[in-house]
Coordinates of C-alpha atoms and ligand atoms in Angstrom, one line a residue:
Chain A
M1 CA -0.1 0.2 0.3
A2 CA 1.4 3.2 -0.6
D3 CA 0.2 7.3 -0.2
I4 CA 0.8 8.4 -3.6
R5 CA 0.1 12.5 -2.9
V6 CA 0.3 15.7 -6.3
E7 CA 0.3 18.9 -6.0
H8 CA -0.2 21.5 -8.1
L9 CA 1.3 19.3 -10.9
H10 CA 2.6 21.4 -14.1
K11 CA 4.4 19.5 -16.6
E12 CA 5.4 20.9 -19.9
F13 CA 6.6 19.3 -23.2
G14 CA 9.8 21.9 -25.2
T15 CA 9.1 25.8 -24.8
G16 CA 8.6 28.7 -27.3
V17 CA 6.1 28.2 -29.5
E18 CA 7.1 23.8 -29.9
K19 CA 6.2 23.7 -25.9
V20 CA 3.4 21.8 -24.6
V21 CA 1.2 21.6 -21.2
A22 CA 0.9 18.0 -20.9
L23 CA -0.3 18.4 -16.7
D24 CA -1.6 21.9 -15.5
D25 CA -2.0 22.0 -12.3
V26 CA -3.0 17.9 -11.4
N27 CA -4.3 17.9 -7.6
L28 CA -5.0 14.1 -6.2
D29 CA -4.9 12.2 -3.8
V30 CA -4.1 8.4 -3.2
S31 CA -4.2 6.2 -0.3
G32 CA -4.0 2.6 0.9
H33 CA -5.9 -0.8 -1.1
V34 CA -7.7 1.7 -3.4
F35 CA -7.6 0.9 -7.5
V36 CA -7.7 4.0 -9.2
S37 CA -8.9 4.6 -13.0
V38 CA -7.8 7.4 -15.0
V39 CA -10.1 8.0 -18.3
G40 CA -9.8 9.9 -20.2
P41 CA -9.1 11.5 -23.8
S42 CA -5.6 10.1 -26.0
G43 CA -3.3 13.5 -25.8
C44 CA -4.2 14.9 -22.5
G45 CA -1.6 13.5 -20.4
K46 CA -2.3 10.3 -18.7
S47 CA 1.0 8.9 -19.5
T48 CA 2.7 11.8 -19.1
L49 CA 1.0 11.4 -15.3
L50 CA 2.7 8.3 -14.4
N51 CA 6.2 9.1 -16.0
V52 CA 5.7 12.5 -13.3
L53 CA 4.7 9.8 -10.6
T54 CA 8.0 6.9 -11.5
G55 CA 10.7 9.2 -11.8
I56 CA 10.7 9.5 -15.5
E57 CA 9.9 13.0 -16.2
N58 CA 10.4 15.3 -14.0
P59 CA 7.9 18.5 -12.8
T60 CA 8.2 20.8 -14.3
R61 CA 6.9 22.8 -11.0
G62 CA 4.3 21.3 -7.5
K63 CA 5.2 18.9 -5.9
V64 CA 5.0 15.0 -6.5
E65 CA 5.6 12.2 -3.5
I66 CA 4.9 8.2 -2.8
T67 CA 5.8 7.3 0.4
H68 CA 5.0 3.2 1.8
E69 CA 5.4 3.5 5.7
G70 CA 7.1 7.1 5.5
R71 CA 10.1 6.0 3.4
D72 CA 9.9 6.4 -1.0
A73 CA 7.9 3.7 -2.4
F74 CA 8.7 1.1 -4.9
P75 CA 6.8 1.6 -7.6
G76 CA 5.7 -1.8 -10.4
Y77 CA 4.9 -0.4 -14.5
V78 CA 3.1 -2.2 -17.2
F79 CA 4.0 0.4 -20.1
Q80 CA 1.2 0.4 -23.8
S81 CA 4.1 -1.8 -25.2
P82 CA 6.0 -3.9 -23.6
R83 CA 9.4 -2.9 -23.6
L84 CA 10.7 -5.2 -22.5
L85 CA 15.3 -5.9 -24.0
P86 CA 15.3 -8.2 -27.5
W87 CA 18.4 -9.5 -26.1
R88 CA 17.6 -10.8 -22.7
S89 CA 16.1 -14.0 -22.6
V90 CA 11.8 -13.9 -20.9
M91 CA 13.3 -14.6 -17.8
D92 CA 16.3 -13.2 -17.8
N93 CA 14.2 -9.7 -18.3
L94 CA 11.5 -10.0 -15.2
I95 CA 15.6 -11.0 -13.7
F96 CA 17.1 -7.7 -14.4
V97 CA 14.6 -5.3 -12.7
H98 CA 15.2 -7.1 -9.5
K99 CA 18.0 -6.1 -7.0
D100 CA 18.5 -9.5 -5.7
R101 CA 19.1 -11.8 -8.3
S102 CA 18.2 -15.1 -5.4
K103 CA 17.0 -18.1 -5.8
E104 CA 13.5 -16.5 -4.1
T105 CA 14.3 -14.2 -7.3
R106 CA 13.7 -17.1 -10.2
E107 CA 11.4 -18.7 -8.4
R108 CA 8.8 -15.9 -8.2
C109 CA 9.9 -14.9 -11.5
R110 CA 9.0 -18.5 -12.6
R111 CA 5.0 -17.4 -10.5
Y112 CA 4.4 -14.7 -12.6
L113 CA 5.4 -15.9 -16.0
G114 CA 3.3 -19.1 -15.1
M115 CA 0.5 -16.3 -13.6
V116 CA -0.1 -15.1 -17.1
G117 CA -0.1 -19.0 -18.8
L118 CA 3.9 -17.8 -19.5
E119 CA 5.8 -20.8 -17.8
D120 CA 6.8 -22.6 -20.3
R121 CA 8.3 -19.7 -22.6
G122 CA 11.0 -18.1 -20.0
S123 CA 14.3 -19.7 -21.9
K124 CA 12.5 -17.8 -24.7
Y125 CA 14.1 -14.4 -26.5
P126 CA 10.3 -11.2 -26.4
G127 CA 10.9 -11.5 -30.8
E128 CA 9.9 -15.3 -30.9
L129 CA 6.7 -14.9 -28.5
S130 CA 3.8 -13.1 -29.8
G131 CA 3.0 -9.1 -29.1
G132 CA 0.0 -10.2 -27.1
M133 CA 2.5 -12.9 -24.9
Q134 CA 4.6 -10.3 -25.0
Q135 CA 2.5 -7.2 -23.4
R136 CA 1.8 -9.8 -20.3
V137 CA 6.3 -10.8 -20.1
G138 CA 5.4 -6.9 -19.4
I139 CA 2.8 -7.5 -17.0
A140 CA 4.3 -10.4 -15.5
R141 CA 7.9 -8.3 -15.1
A142 CA 5.6 -5.2 -13.4
F143 CA 3.9 -7.5 -10.7
S144 CA 6.8 -10.2 -9.7
T145 CA 8.1 -7.3 -8.3
E146 CA 5.3 -7.3 -6.1
P147 CA 5.9 -2.7 -5.5
D148 CA 3.9 -0.9 -3.1
V149 CA 1.7 1.1 -5.9
L150 CA 1.3 -0.1 -9.0
F151 CA 1.1 1.8 -12.5
M152 CA -0.3 0.8 -15.2
D153 CA -0.7 2.5 -19.5
E154 CA -3.5 1.4 -21.2
P155 CA -1.5 -2.6 -20.4
F156 CA -4.9 -5.0 -21.8
S157 CA -6.2 -2.3 -25.0
H158 CA -4.0 -4.1 -27.4
L159 CA -4.7 -8.0 -26.1
D160 CA -7.2 -9.6 -27.7
A161 CA -10.2 -10.0 -25.9
I162 CA -10.6 -13.0 -24.1
T163 CA -6.7 -12.8 -22.4
A164 CA -8.0 -10.0 -21.3
R165 CA -10.6 -10.0 -20.3
S166 CA -8.5 -13.4 -17.5
L167 CA -5.6 -11.0 -16.5
R168 CA -8.3 -8.9 -15.6
R169 CA -10.0 -10.8 -13.5
E170 CA -6.6 -11.6 -12.5
L171 CA -5.7 -8.6 -11.6
H172 CA -8.4 -8.2 -9.8
D173 CA -7.5 -10.2 -7.7
M174 CA -3.9 -10.0 -7.4
W175 CA -5.8 -6.6 -5.8
K176 CA -7.6 -7.3 -2.8
A177 CA -5.5 -10.5 -1.8
T178 CA -2.0 -7.8 -1.7
K179 CA -4.1 -4.6 -0.2
K180 CA -1.5 -2.7 -3.0
T181 CA -2.5 0.4 -4.9
V182 CA -3.4 1.4 -8.3
L183 CA -3.5 4.2 -11.2
F184 CA -4.2 2.6 -13.9
V185 CA -4.5 4.6 -17.0
T186 CA -7.3 3.6 -19.6
H187 CA -10.0 5.0 -22.5
D188 CA -12.2 1.7 -22.3
V189 CA -15.5 3.2 -19.2
G190 CA -16.7 -0.4 -18.7
E191 CA -12.7 -1.8 -18.0
A192 CA -12.6 1.0 -15.2
V193 CA -16.1 0.6 -13.8
E194 CA -15.4 -3.0 -13.4
L195 CA -12.0 -2.6 -12.0
S196 CA -12.0 0.5 -9.8
N197 CA -13.1 2.0 -6.5
R198 CA -12.5 4.9 -7.7
I199 CA -12.4 6.7 -12.1
V200 CA -10.3 9.6 -11.6
V201 CA -11.6 11.8 -15.2
F202 CA -9.5 13.7 -17.4
A203 CA -9.9 16.8 -19.9
K204 CA -7.7 17.4 -23.4
G205 CA -5.8 20.3 -22.0
G206 CA -3.9 18.6 -18.9
T207 CA -6.7 18.8 -16.7
I208 CA -8.3 17.5 -13.7
K209 CA -12.2 17.0 -14.9
D210 CA -13.9 15.4 -12.0
D211 CA -13.3 12.2 -9.5
I212 CA -16.5 9.3 -9.0
T213 CA -17.2 7.5 -6.8
V214 CA -18.3 3.3 -7.9
D215 CA -19.6 2.2 -4.7
L216 CA -20.0 -1.0 -5.8
P217 CA -19.2 -4.7 -4.3
F218 CA -16.3 -6.5 -5.9
P219 CA -16.1 -8.9 -7.5
R220 CA -18.2 -7.4 -11.0
D221 CA -18.9 -8.9 -13.8
P222 CA -18.9 -6.5 -16.5
A223 CA -23.4 -8.1 -17.7
D224 CA -24.8 -7.6 -14.4
Q225 CA -27.3 -4.8 -14.2
D226 CA -25.8 -2.5 -11.5
V227 CA -22.4 -2.0 -13.0
A228 CA -23.9 -1.7 -16.7
I229 CA -26.1 0.7 -15.1
A230 CA -23.0 2.2 -14.0
K231 CA -20.9 2.7 -16.8
A232 CA -23.8 4.1 -18.6
D233 CA -24.0 7.0 -16.3
V234 CA -20.4 7.3 -15.5
L235 CA -20.5 7.9 -19.3
R236 CA -23.5 10.2 -19.9
K237 CA -20.8 12.7 -17.1
F238 CA -18.8 12.7 -20.1
E239 CA -20.8 13.3 -22.9
E240 CA -21.9 16.6 -20.1
L241 CA -18.6 17.3 -19.3
D242 CA -17.2 17.5 -22.5
L243 CA -14.2 16.8 -22.3
I244 CA -12.4 17.6 -24.7
A245 CA -12.8 21.1 -25.1
T246 CA -10.4 23.3 -24.5
Chain B
M1 CA -2.1 -39.0 -35.0
A2 CA -4.5 -41.0 -32.9
K3 CA -2.4 -38.6 -30.6
T4 CA -2.7 -35.1 -31.5
L5 CA -6.1 -35.5 -30.9
D6 CA -6.2 -36.6 -28.1
A7 CA -4.0 -33.3 -27.1
S8 CA -5.6 -30.9 -25.4
P9 CA -5.1 -27.4 -27.5
D10 CA -2.3 -25.9 -25.6
Q11 CA -0.6 -29.3 -26.1
L12 CA -1.2 -29.4 -30.5
Q13 CA 0.0 -25.6 -30.1
K14 CA 2.9 -27.2 -29.1
I15 CA 3.5 -29.9 -30.7
T16 CA 2.7 -27.9 -33.9
H17 CA 5.9 -26.1 -31.9
G18 CA 8.2 -27.8 -32.2
Q19 CA 7.4 -29.6 -35.8
E20 CA 8.6 -25.5 -37.1
T21 CA 11.7 -25.3 -35.1
R22 CA 12.7 -29.2 -36.2
V23 CA 11.8 -28.6 -39.7
A24 CA 13.0 -24.9 -39.6
A25 CA 16.1 -25.8 -38.1
R26 CA 16.9 -28.5 -40.4
K27 CA 16.2 -26.3 -43.4
K28 CA 18.7 -23.7 -41.6
R29 CA 21.6 -26.7 -41.5
L30 CA 20.8 -27.6 -45.9
R31 CA 21.2 -24.0 -46.6
A32 CA 24.7 -24.1 -44.5
V33 CA 25.5 -26.8 -47.4
K34 CA 25.3 -25.5 -49.8
R35 CA 26.3 -22.2 -48.9
W36 CA 29.5 -24.0 -47.8
G37 CA 29.3 -26.5 -50.9
W38 CA 29.4 -23.5 -53.5
R39 CA 32.2 -21.8 -50.9
I40 CA 34.8 -24.2 -52.2
A41 CA 33.4 -24.8 -55.3
G42 CA 34.0 -21.1 -55.6
Y43 CA 37.9 -21.9 -54.5
V44 CA 38.4 -24.5 -57.1
F45 CA 38.0 -22.8 -60.2
F46 CA 39.6 -19.6 -59.0
L47 CA 43.0 -22.2 -58.5
L48 CA 42.0 -24.4 -61.9
L49 CA 41.9 -20.7 -63.3
W50 CA 45.3 -19.1 -62.3
D51 CA 46.6 -22.9 -62.6
V52 CA 46.3 -23.1 -66.3
A53 CA 46.1 -19.2 -67.5
S54 CA 50.1 -19.9 -65.4
G55 CA 51.9 -20.8 -68.6
T56 CA 49.0 -20.1 -71.0
L57 CA 48.0 -17.2 -70.8
M58 CA 51.5 -16.6 -69.6
S59 CA 55.1 -16.7 -68.4
D60 CA 55.1 -20.0 -65.3
R61 CA 57.7 -17.1 -64.3
L62 CA 55.6 -13.9 -64.1
L63 CA 52.6 -15.7 -62.5
V64 CA 53.7 -18.8 -61.0
P65 CA 51.3 -21.6 -60.9
P66 CA 50.2 -22.5 -57.3
A67 CA 51.5 -25.3 -57.1
G68 CA 54.6 -23.2 -57.0
V69 CA 53.6 -20.3 -55.1
A70 CA 52.6 -23.9 -52.4
R71 CA 55.7 -24.8 -52.2
E72 CA 57.5 -21.1 -51.7
I73 CA 54.5 -20.7 -49.0
G74 CA 56.1 -24.2 -47.6
E75 CA 60.2 -22.5 -47.3
I76 CA 58.9 -19.5 -45.7
F77 CA 57.4 -21.6 -42.9
Q78 CA 60.3 -23.1 -42.4
S79 CA 62.4 -20.7 -43.0
G80 CA 60.9 -19.0 -39.3
D81 CA 61.5 -15.8 -41.0
L82 CA 57.2 -16.6 -41.2
W83 CA 56.4 -15.4 -37.1
M84 CA 59.5 -12.6 -37.4
H85 CA 56.7 -10.5 -40.3
L86 CA 53.7 -11.7 -38.6
S87 CA 54.2 -11.0 -35.1
S88 CA 56.0 -7.7 -36.0
T89 CA 52.5 -6.6 -37.5
L90 CA 51.0 -7.9 -36.0
Q91 CA 51.8 -5.8 -33.3
K92 CA 52.2 -2.6 -35.0
I93 CA 47.7 -3.0 -35.7
G94 CA 47.3 -4.7 -32.5
I95 CA 48.6 -1.8 -31.2
G96 CA 47.9 0.6 -33.3
F97 CA 43.9 -0.8 -33.5
T98 CA 43.3 -0.5 -29.8
L99 CA 44.0 3.7 -29.8
A100 CA 41.7 3.8 -32.8
F101 CA 39.4 1.9 -30.9
F102 CA 39.4 4.0 -27.8
L103 CA 39.8 6.7 -29.3
G104 CA 37.4 6.9 -32.1
T105 CA 34.8 5.7 -29.2
T106 CA 36.0 8.7 -26.8
I107 CA 35.2 11.0 -29.8
G108 CA 31.9 9.5 -30.7
L109 CA 30.4 10.1 -26.5
L110 CA 31.8 13.3 -27.2
T111 CA 29.9 14.1 -30.0
Q112 CA 26.7 14.0 -29.0
S113 CA 27.0 17.1 -27.7
R114 CA 26.7 19.0 -31.2
W115 CA 29.2 21.6 -30.6
W116 CA 32.3 19.3 -29.9
E117 CA 30.2 17.4 -33.4
A118 CA 31.2 20.8 -34.8
F119 CA 34.4 21.1 -33.0
F120 CA 35.4 17.2 -34.3
K121 CA 33.0 16.5 -37.7
D122 CA 35.2 17.4 -40.6
W123 CA 38.1 16.2 -39.4
V124 CA 36.0 12.7 -38.8
T125 CA 35.0 13.0 -42.6
S126 CA 38.2 14.0 -44.1
T127 CA 39.7 11.6 -42.2
M128 CA 37.6 9.1 -43.4
T129 CA 38.7 10.4 -46.5
T130 CA 41.8 10.2 -47.0
P131 CA 43.8 7.4 -49.3
G132 CA 45.8 5.1 -47.5
L133 CA 49.1 6.2 -49.9
V134 CA 48.9 9.2 -48.2
Y135 CA 48.8 7.9 -44.1
A136 CA 51.5 6.2 -45.7
L137 CA 53.3 8.1 -47.5
V138 CA 53.5 11.3 -44.5
V139 CA 54.6 8.4 -41.7
G140 CA 56.9 7.0 -43.2
V141 CA 58.8 10.8 -43.9
I142 CA 58.5 11.7 -40.7
F143 CA 58.9 8.6 -38.5
G144 CA 60.7 6.7 -41.1
F145 CA 61.6 3.1 -39.8
S146 CA 60.5 2.9 -36.8
P147 CA 57.1 1.1 -36.2
I148 CA 55.2 4.3 -34.5
G149 CA 54.8 5.5 -38.1
P150 CA 52.2 2.3 -39.4
I151 CA 50.7 2.7 -35.5
V152 CA 50.2 6.6 -35.8
A153 CA 48.8 5.4 -39.2
I154 CA 46.4 2.9 -38.4
V155 CA 45.5 5.8 -35.8
F156 CA 43.9 8.8 -38.0
A157 CA 43.4 5.9 -40.6
S158 CA 40.4 4.0 -38.6
F159 CA 39.3 5.6 -35.9
S160 CA 37.0 7.6 -38.2
Y161 CA 34.9 4.2 -38.6
V162 CA 34.4 3.8 -35.0
T163 CA 33.4 7.4 -34.1
V164 CA 30.8 7.3 -36.5
N165 CA 28.9 4.4 -35.7
V166 CA 29.2 4.8 -31.4
A167 CA 27.2 8.3 -32.7
E168 CA 25.3 6.8 -34.7
G169 CA 24.2 4.4 -31.9
I170 CA 24.4 7.1 -29.8
R171 CA 22.0 8.8 -30.7
A172 CA 20.2 4.9 -32.0
L173 CA 20.2 4.9 -28.0
P174 CA 15.6 2.7 -27.3
K175 CA 15.0 5.5 -24.5
D176 CA 11.9 4.0 -23.8
L177 CA 13.6 0.5 -23.3
I178 CA 15.8 3.4 -20.5
D179 CA 12.7 4.9 -19.4
M180 CA 11.7 1.4 -18.2
S181 CA 15.4 0.8 -16.1
K182 CA 14.4 3.8 -14.6
A183 CA 11.0 3.5 -13.6
F184 CA 11.7 0.1 -12.1
R185 CA 14.9 2.0 -9.8
V186 CA 17.5 -0.1 -12.0
S187 CA 21.4 0.7 -11.4
P188 CA 22.9 2.8 -13.5
G189 CA 25.5 0.1 -13.7
S190 CA 23.1 -2.8 -14.3
R191 CA 21.3 -1.0 -16.7
L192 CA 24.9 0.0 -18.3
R193 CA 25.2 -3.4 -18.4
N194 CA 22.3 -4.8 -20.1
V195 CA 20.6 -2.2 -21.9
I196 CA 23.0 0.5 -23.1
F197 CA 25.7 -2.0 -24.1
P198 CA 23.3 -4.7 -26.0
H199 CA 22.0 -2.3 -27.8
L200 CA 25.8 -0.5 -28.8
A201 CA 27.2 -3.8 -29.7
P202 CA 26.0 -4.3 -33.6
Y203 CA 27.6 -0.9 -34.0
L204 CA 31.0 -2.0 -32.2
F205 CA 31.1 -3.5 -34.2
T206 CA 30.3 -2.8 -37.7
G207 CA 32.7 0.5 -36.6
V208 CA 35.9 -2.6 -35.4
R209 CA 35.3 -4.6 -38.4
Y210 CA 35.1 -1.3 -41.4
G211 CA 38.0 -0.3 -39.2
F212 CA 40.4 -2.3 -39.4
S213 CA 40.0 -3.5 -42.2
I214 CA 40.5 0.1 -43.1
A215 CA 44.3 -0.9 -40.2
W216 CA 45.4 -4.2 -41.8
K217 CA 45.8 -2.0 -45.3
V218 CA 47.5 0.9 -43.7
T219 CA 49.5 -0.9 -41.7
V220 CA 51.3 -3.7 -44.6
L221 CA 51.1 -0.3 -47.1
T222 CA 53.3 1.9 -44.7
E223 CA 55.8 -1.2 -44.1
V224 CA 56.1 -1.7 -47.4
F225 CA 57.7 2.6 -47.8
A226 CA 59.1 3.0 -44.1
S227 CA 60.0 0.0 -42.5
N228 CA 62.7 -3.2 -42.5
K229 CA 60.3 -6.1 -40.4
G230 CA 56.5 -7.5 -41.3
I231 CA 54.6 -8.2 -44.1
G232 CA 54.9 -4.7 -46.6
F233 CA 58.0 -4.8 -45.5
I234 CA 59.0 -8.1 -46.8
M235 CA 56.5 -8.3 -49.3
R236 CA 58.4 -5.3 -51.1
V237 CA 62.1 -6.9 -50.8
E238 CA 60.6 -10.4 -52.5
F239 CA 59.1 -7.3 -55.6
Q240 CA 62.9 -5.4 -55.0
L241 CA 64.2 -9.0 -56.1
F242 CA 61.3 -9.8 -59.2
S243 CA 60.2 -12.9 -56.6
M244 CA 57.0 -14.1 -58.6
A245 CA 57.2 -17.5 -55.7
G246 CA 57.9 -14.7 -53.0
L247 CA 55.7 -12.3 -53.4
L248 CA 52.8 -14.0 -54.1
A249 CA 53.0 -16.6 -51.5
W250 CA 53.1 -14.0 -49.1
I251 CA 49.7 -12.2 -50.7
S252 CA 48.5 -15.6 -49.7
I253 CA 49.3 -15.6 -46.5
F254 CA 48.1 -12.5 -46.3
F255 CA 45.2 -13.7 -47.9
I256 CA 44.4 -16.8 -45.4
L257 CA 45.3 -14.2 -42.3
M258 CA 42.8 -12.1 -43.4
L259 CA 40.4 -14.8 -43.2
F260 CA 40.5 -16.1 -40.6
L261 CA 39.9 -13.5 -37.9
E262 CA 37.5 -12.5 -40.2
K263 CA 35.9 -14.9 -40.1
G264 CA 37.4 -17.9 -37.7
I265 CA 37.2 -14.4 -34.3
L266 CA 35.4 -11.1 -34.9
Q267 CA 32.0 -14.3 -36.6
F268 CA 32.5 -16.2 -33.7
I269 CA 32.1 -13.7 -31.1
E270 CA 29.7 -11.8 -33.2
Q271 CA 27.9 -15.3 -33.5
R272 CA 27.6 -15.5 -29.8
F273 CA 27.1 -12.4 -28.9
F274 CA 24.0 -11.9 -31.0
R275 CA 22.8 -15.5 -30.5
W276 CA 19.2 -14.2 -29.6
R277 CA 18.6 -12.5 -33.6
Q278 CA 19.6 -16.3 -34.5
E279 CA 17.0 -16.8 -31.9
V280 CA 14.8 -14.7 -33.4
K281 CA 15.3 -15.2 -37.0
L282 CA 14.5 -18.4 -37.1
A283 CA 10.9 -18.9 -34.6
Ligands
ADP301 N1 8.7 13.7 -24.2 C1 7.9 14.3 -24.7 N2 7.7 14.8 -25.7 C2 7.6 15.7 -26.5 N3 5.7 15.8 -26.0 C3 5.3 15.2 -25.6 C4 6.5 13.9 -24.6 N4 4.9 13.2 -23.5 C5 4.5 12.9 -24.3 N5 4.2 14.9 -24.4 C6 2.6 15.6 -25.0 O1 1.8 15.7 -24.0 C7 1.1 15.6 -24.9 C8 0.5 14.8 -23.5 O2 1.1 13.6 -23.4 P1 0.7 11.3 -23.2 O3 0.9 11.9 -21.8 O4 1.5 10.5 -24.5 O5 -1.3 11.8 -22.7 P2 -2.4 10.5 -23.1 O6 -1.7 8.7 -22.8 O7 -3.1 10.7 -22.0 O8 -2.7 9.8 -24.7 C9 0.7 15.4 -25.7 O9 -0.2 16.3 -26.4 C10 1.5 14.5 -26.2 O10 2.3 14.6 -27.5
MG302 MG1 -0.3 7.6 -23.8

């Protein structure tokens, strides 16, 4: 579990006429065992937010802080594309993000490869796997570090519906069992409603437009009436908010 | 057949996957055998051509036949001259190219800054396009018979090939993978070993390969003009003695050595380094 605190966060890229404002005065507090989805049209700064939170990018102004029991929290990150080292085997790709290379670590990596259904592909190179399999390796890699906080950037958007559905269920079980904090970027409202306690809505220009609480019991079946109604409610809200206007 | 029918879809996939890999591996082996066949045929053909031409198209004193050259090579082997000249040349190349490699890499790293790029750019380009003969002549005049001459010539003639390739490799650094390792708090040392170096390796190889072949040519050329040891020097001696057998023998030795270094050593290292590419190509 972790505490995420974002205060008056601005992020700009470039200068002068080429300046792009990716995030504009973002304030966000996420605390404890919650699953937060971030939704919004493309180009509204969702990936940038995760990059700033994980330390890949520095904020232009403002403050971000991720702590776990008073110390810096260890993050896990599932990217939109797999981002695997093509010159290392699948297993070594997982081990790469671990500080200690002990037997327990190997064992744990193997277990998470099994979770995404790839236990027998550990010795393959990423290039020998399909795109969907590679993405699953990326997911196993992030899970295998058993992070305090897990960031996911549209992790299932390139997967087939069946695989995505089963991984969504795995993700939910893991979240429940390990009491992690998860920040999950998606453009799929159904997915957001199915998985999260909270949906943070971004609009073009990198501002937060809404913060919706989804108060339904887990596990949620997308076919359930309550879930379908909640999804329709969220979609209706999006229309009222007019997220694409700047 | 019955067995495959019983298998679950998952097992079925495994079976066919295994078969595919085996078929692909066999095809690959066959291709390799065929390639070797053609290669040997090439040797046989040109040696025969040489043999026939000697004595018909040209006098066999000018174009000594392969057998004569082989006899000469045998004599060179026995005389002990071979090792002296060979080791002299190899030493110069070893020292010269090591220096060129480090100089080339350093400049390649520096030119990431656009100021240093402006500083070095024209020098890198002009050292690259200057013919090896020019270096040979200049160092011959300046250093005389000292082994420093060829070494300096090697450094000038070959560093730029390393520079250009290193610079290109760095420009193409995989930002997404570096960002990934930052997010997972991977240490800079591990990042260097597991991300940056494997990415740069093929660029370094290309640089070494080109640079090394240039280094060879320049060394031999320099030795022809100003040296009292080495393969180039002995070629000049044979030339002055009008000994075609000796000249051809040394050329053949040079050729065999180059082939060994290129195919035996460089390619071996390359294959070990880039095994992942082979496997991926097979899949
Ligand atoms: N490294 C970068 N350099 C310049 N512009 C960037 C960079 N990263 C993102 N941007 C810009 O910032 C804006 C937000 O991008 P991003 O966070 O990727 O959006 P999203 O993930 O919501 O689709 C876009 O206009 C994008 O072009
Ligand atoms: Mg994005």
